[in-house]
Amino acid sequence: AHHRQREPCAKGVILRTGLSLPMVGSSLVFSLSIACFAFMEPTLSKFYDDEYDLSVNSTGLLMGGMALVYALSCPGAGYLADRFPKVLLMVPGMLLSGLVLLFLGPPSFVGGSSNTHMYISFVCLMVLGIPSAFGGAPAQPLLLELMSGNGTVGVMVATVWGSVAIAGGSMLGPMLGSSLTASYGFPQACTYFGAIQMVAAVLYGGMMVVTGSLRKQQEHLAEDRIQ
């Protein structure tokens, strides 16, 4: 009987934690970081073909290079995520990702010839993998950390949120990217995604400070170092 009295309370704690502002906010920025990759899938090849007469194969190699840079950057992001609060990696990563996206088009105010614009875009595409790794790779471990202390159910809730974020970003990115590109062109779509990413980073960082989640992460890391 005593166990039955505690069980609803435990479920209530798990529910409140799973639907808390840090949990929902972390899932949303995780989804956004994926969307900022995924929006290029249906749009980048056509833009490079129209603007720089680049073949589909060449665009595929460039996107593969970006994915490779991302993959090589993830271990470094994971190493630092074990030693510093994950929010302090995610927020700068999102800000830098947004900044790189602003120049991926590149925007109209960037001077120079068409070849100059092409090389700027290529460099931005390659570099994008680095801050994206720091903005997105610590997200799933952070969700698990936010649900720590809630046992197997907590792990399941964090996993569900992570899966929803991945699926949502993979769906939202191409849909929104195609719509923005059709309406305003690819460079402007990059500018919008970059601006959204940077604003989200500032709001997310502020939210994690106000809710005390950043302080809890710092305390948790301090306890791990003592142990």
CSV table of C-alpha atoms in Angstrom, one decimal, residues 23-191:
chain,number,residue,atom,x,y,z
A,23,MET,CA,13.1,19.8,-21.6
A,24,VAL,CA,10.8,21.2,-24.3
A,25,GLY,CA,13.2,24.0,-25.1
A,26,SER,CA,16.2,21.7,-25.5
A,27,SER,CA,14.1,19.4,-27.8
A,28,LEU,CA,13.1,22.4,-29.9
A,29,VAL,CA,16.6,23.7,-30.4
A,30,PHE,CA,17.8,20.2,-31.2
A,31,SER,CA,15.0,20.0,-33.9
A,32,LEU,CA,16.0,23.4,-35.2
A,33,SER,CA,19.7,22.4,-35.5
A,34,ILE,CA,18.6,19.4,-37.7
A,35,ALA,CA,16.2,21.6,-39.7
A,36,CYS,CA,19.1,23.9,-40.6
A,37,PHE,CA,20.9,21.0,-42.2
A,38,ALA,CA,17.8,19.4,-43.8
A,39,PHE,CA,16.5,22.5,-45.5
A,40,MET,CA,19.3,22.3,-48.0
A,41,GLU,CA,18.4,18.8,-49.2
A,42,PRO,CA,15.8,19.9,-51.8
A,43,THR,CA,17.2,23.4,-52.5
A,44,LEU,CA,21.0,23.5,-52.6
A,45,SER,CA,21.5,21.4,-55.7
A,46,LYS,CA,19.1,23.5,-57.8
A,47,PHE,CA,20.7,26.7,-56.5
A,48,TYR,CA,24.2,25.6,-57.3
A,49,ASP,CA,23.0,24.3,-60.8
A,50,ASP,CA,21.2,27.6,-61.6
A,51,GLU,CA,23.8,30.0,-60.1
A,52,TYR,CA,27.2,28.2,-60.7
A,53,ASP,CA,26.3,25.5,-63.3
A,54,LEU,CA,27.4,22.9,-60.8
A,55,SER,CA,26.4,19.3,-61.4
A,56,VAL,CA,24.3,17.2,-59.1
A,57,ASN,CA,27.3,14.9,-58.4
A,58,SER,CA,29.5,17.9,-57.4
A,59,THR,CA,26.8,19.2,-55.1
A,60,GLY,CA,26.5,15.7,-53.6
A,61,LEU,CA,30.3,15.6,-52.9
A,62,LEU,CA,30.2,19.0,-51.2
A,63,MET,CA,27.3,17.9,-49.0
A,64,GLY,CA,29.1,14.7,-48.2
A,65,GLY,CA,32.1,16.8,-47.3
A,66,MET,CA,30.0,18.9,-44.9
A,67,ALA,CA,28.6,15.7,-43.3
A,68,LEU,CA,32.2,14.4,-42.9
A,69,VAL,CA,33.3,17.6,-41.2
A,70,TYR,CA,30.3,17.2,-38.9
A,71,ALA,CA,31.1,13.6,-38.1
A,72,LEU,CA,34.7,14.4,-37.4
A,73,SER,CA,33.7,17.3,-35.1
A,74,CYS,CA,31.2,15.3,-33.0
A,75,PRO,CA,33.8,13.4,-31.0
A,76,GLY,CA,35.4,16.7,-30.0
A,77,ALA,CA,32.0,18.1,-29.1
A,78,GLY,CA,31.2,15.0,-27.0
A,79,TYR,CA,34.6,15.2,-25.2
A,80,LEU,CA,33.9,18.8,-24.2
A,81,ALA,CA,30.3,18.0,-23.3
A,82,ASP,CA,31.6,15.7,-20.6
A,83,ARG,CA,33.7,18.4,-19.1
A,84,PHE,CA,31.6,21.6,-19.5
A,85,PRO,CA,27.9,22.4,-19.2
A,86,LYS,CA,26.3,21.3,-22.5
A,87,VAL,CA,24.4,24.5,-22.8
A,88,LEU,CA,27.7,26.4,-23.0
A,89,LEU,CA,28.6,24.4,-26.1
A,90,MET,CA,25.1,24.4,-27.7
A,91,VAL,CA,24.5,28.1,-27.5
A,92,PRO,CA,27.8,29.3,-29.2
A,93,GLY,CA,27.4,26.4,-31.7
A,94,MET,CA,24.0,27.6,-32.7
A,95,LEU,CA,25.2,31.2,-32.9
A,96,LEU,CA,28.1,30.3,-35.1
A,97,SER,CA,25.9,28.0,-37.3
A,98,GLY,CA,23.5,30.9,-37.8
A,99,LEU,CA,26.3,33.2,-38.7
A,100,VAL,CA,27.7,30.7,-41.3
A,101,LEU,CA,24.2,30.3,-42.7
A,102,LEU,CA,23.9,34.0,-43.2
A,103,PHE,CA,26.8,33.8,-45.7
A,104,LEU,CA,26.0,30.5,-47.3
A,105,GLY,CA,23.9,32.2,-50.0
A,106,PRO,CA,25.8,34.4,-49.9
A,107,PRO,CA,23.6,37.5,-49.2
A,108,SER,CA,23.4,40.4,-51.7
A,109,PHE,CA,25.5,42.8,-49.7
A,110,VAL,CA,28.6,40.6,-50.2
A,111,GLY,CA,30.6,42.1,-53.0
A,112,GLY,CA,32.8,40.3,-55.6
A,113,SER,CA,32.3,38.2,-58.7
A,114,SER,CA,30.2,35.2,-59.1
A,115,ASN,CA,33.2,33.0,-58.6
A,116,THR,CA,34.0,34.7,-55.4
A,117,HIS,CA,30.4,34.1,-54.2
A,118,MET,CA,30.7,30.4,-55.2
A,119,TYR,CA,33.9,29.9,-53.2
A,120,ILE,CA,32.4,31.7,-50.2
A,121,SER,CA,29.4,29.4,-50.3
A,122,PHE,CA,31.6,26.3,-50.6
A,123,VAL,CA,33.7,27.3,-47.6
A,124,CYS,CA,30.6,28.1,-45.6
A,125,LEU,CA,29.1,24.8,-46.4
A,126,MET,CA,32.2,22.9,-45.2
A,127,VAL,CA,32.7,25.0,-42.1
A,128,LEU,CA,29.0,24.6,-41.2
A,129,GLY,CA,29.6,21.1,-40.0
A,130,ILE,CA,31.8,22.3,-37.1
A,131,PRO,CA,29.5,24.6,-35.2
A,132,SER,CA,26.5,22.4,-36.0
A,133,ALA,CA,28.3,19.5,-34.2
A,134,PHE,CA,28.7,21.6,-31.1
A,135,GLY,CA,25.1,22.9,-31.4
A,136,GLY,CA,23.4,19.6,-32.0
A,137,ALA,CA,25.6,16.7,-30.7
A,138,PRO,CA,25.3,17.5,-27.0
A,139,ALA,CA,21.5,17.8,-27.2
A,140,GLN,CA,20.5,14.1,-26.8
A,141,PRO,CA,22.9,13.7,-23.8
A,142,LEU,CA,21.5,16.9,-22.3
A,143,LEU,CA,17.9,15.5,-22.6
A,144,LEU,CA,19.1,12.4,-20.7
A,145,GLU,CA,20.8,14.5,-18.1
A,146,LEU,CA,17.6,16.6,-17.6
A,147,MET,CA,15.7,13.4,-16.9
A,148,SER,CA,18.3,11.8,-14.7
A,149,GLY,CA,17.1,10.4,-11.4
A,150,ASN,CA,13.9,9.2,-13.0
A,151,GLY,CA,15.0,5.6,-13.8
A,152,THR,CA,14.2,3.7,-16.9
A,153,VAL,CA,11.0,5.8,-17.5
A,154,GLY,CA,13.1,8.9,-17.5
A,155,VAL,CA,15.5,7.5,-20.1
A,156,MET,CA,12.5,6.5,-22.2
A,157,VAL,CA,11.0,10.0,-22.0
A,158,ALA,CA,14.3,11.6,-23.0
A,159,THR,CA,14.7,9.2,-25.9
A,160,VAL,CA,11.2,10.0,-27.1
A,161,TRP,CA,11.9,13.7,-27.0
A,162,GLY,CA,15.1,13.1,-28.9
A,163,SER,CA,13.3,11.0,-31.6
A,164,VAL,CA,10.6,13.6,-31.9
A,165,ALA,CA,13.2,16.4,-32.3
A,166,ILE,CA,15.1,14.5,-35.1
A,167,ALA,CA,11.9,13.6,-36.9
A,168,GLY,CA,10.5,17.1,-36.6
A,169,GLY,CA,13.6,18.8,-37.8
A,170,SER,CA,14.0,16.3,-40.7
A,171,MET,CA,10.4,17.1,-41.8
A,172,LEU,CA,10.3,20.8,-41.0
A,173,GLY,CA,13.6,21.7,-42.7
A,174,PRO,CA,12.8,20.6,-46.2
A,175,MET,CA,9.2,21.9,-46.0
A,176,LEU,CA,10.1,25.3,-44.8
A,177,GLY,CA,13.3,25.5,-46.8
A,178,SER,CA,11.4,24.7,-50.1
A,179,SER,CA,8.7,27.2,-49.3
A,180,LEU,CA,11.2,30.0,-48.4
A,181,THR,CA,13.3,29.3,-51.4
A,182,ALA,CA,10.3,29.3,-53.8
A,183,SER,CA,9.2,32.6,-52.4
A,184,TYR,CA,12.4,34.5,-51.8
A,185,GLY,CA,15.3,32.5,-53.3
A,186,PHE,CA,17.9,30.3,-51.7
A,187,PRO,CA,20.2,33.1,-50.4
A,188,GLN,CA,17.3,34.8,-48.6
A,189,ALA,CA,16.2,31.4,-47.2
A,190,CYS,CA,19.7,30.9,-45.8
A,191,THR,CA,19.5,34.3,-44.2
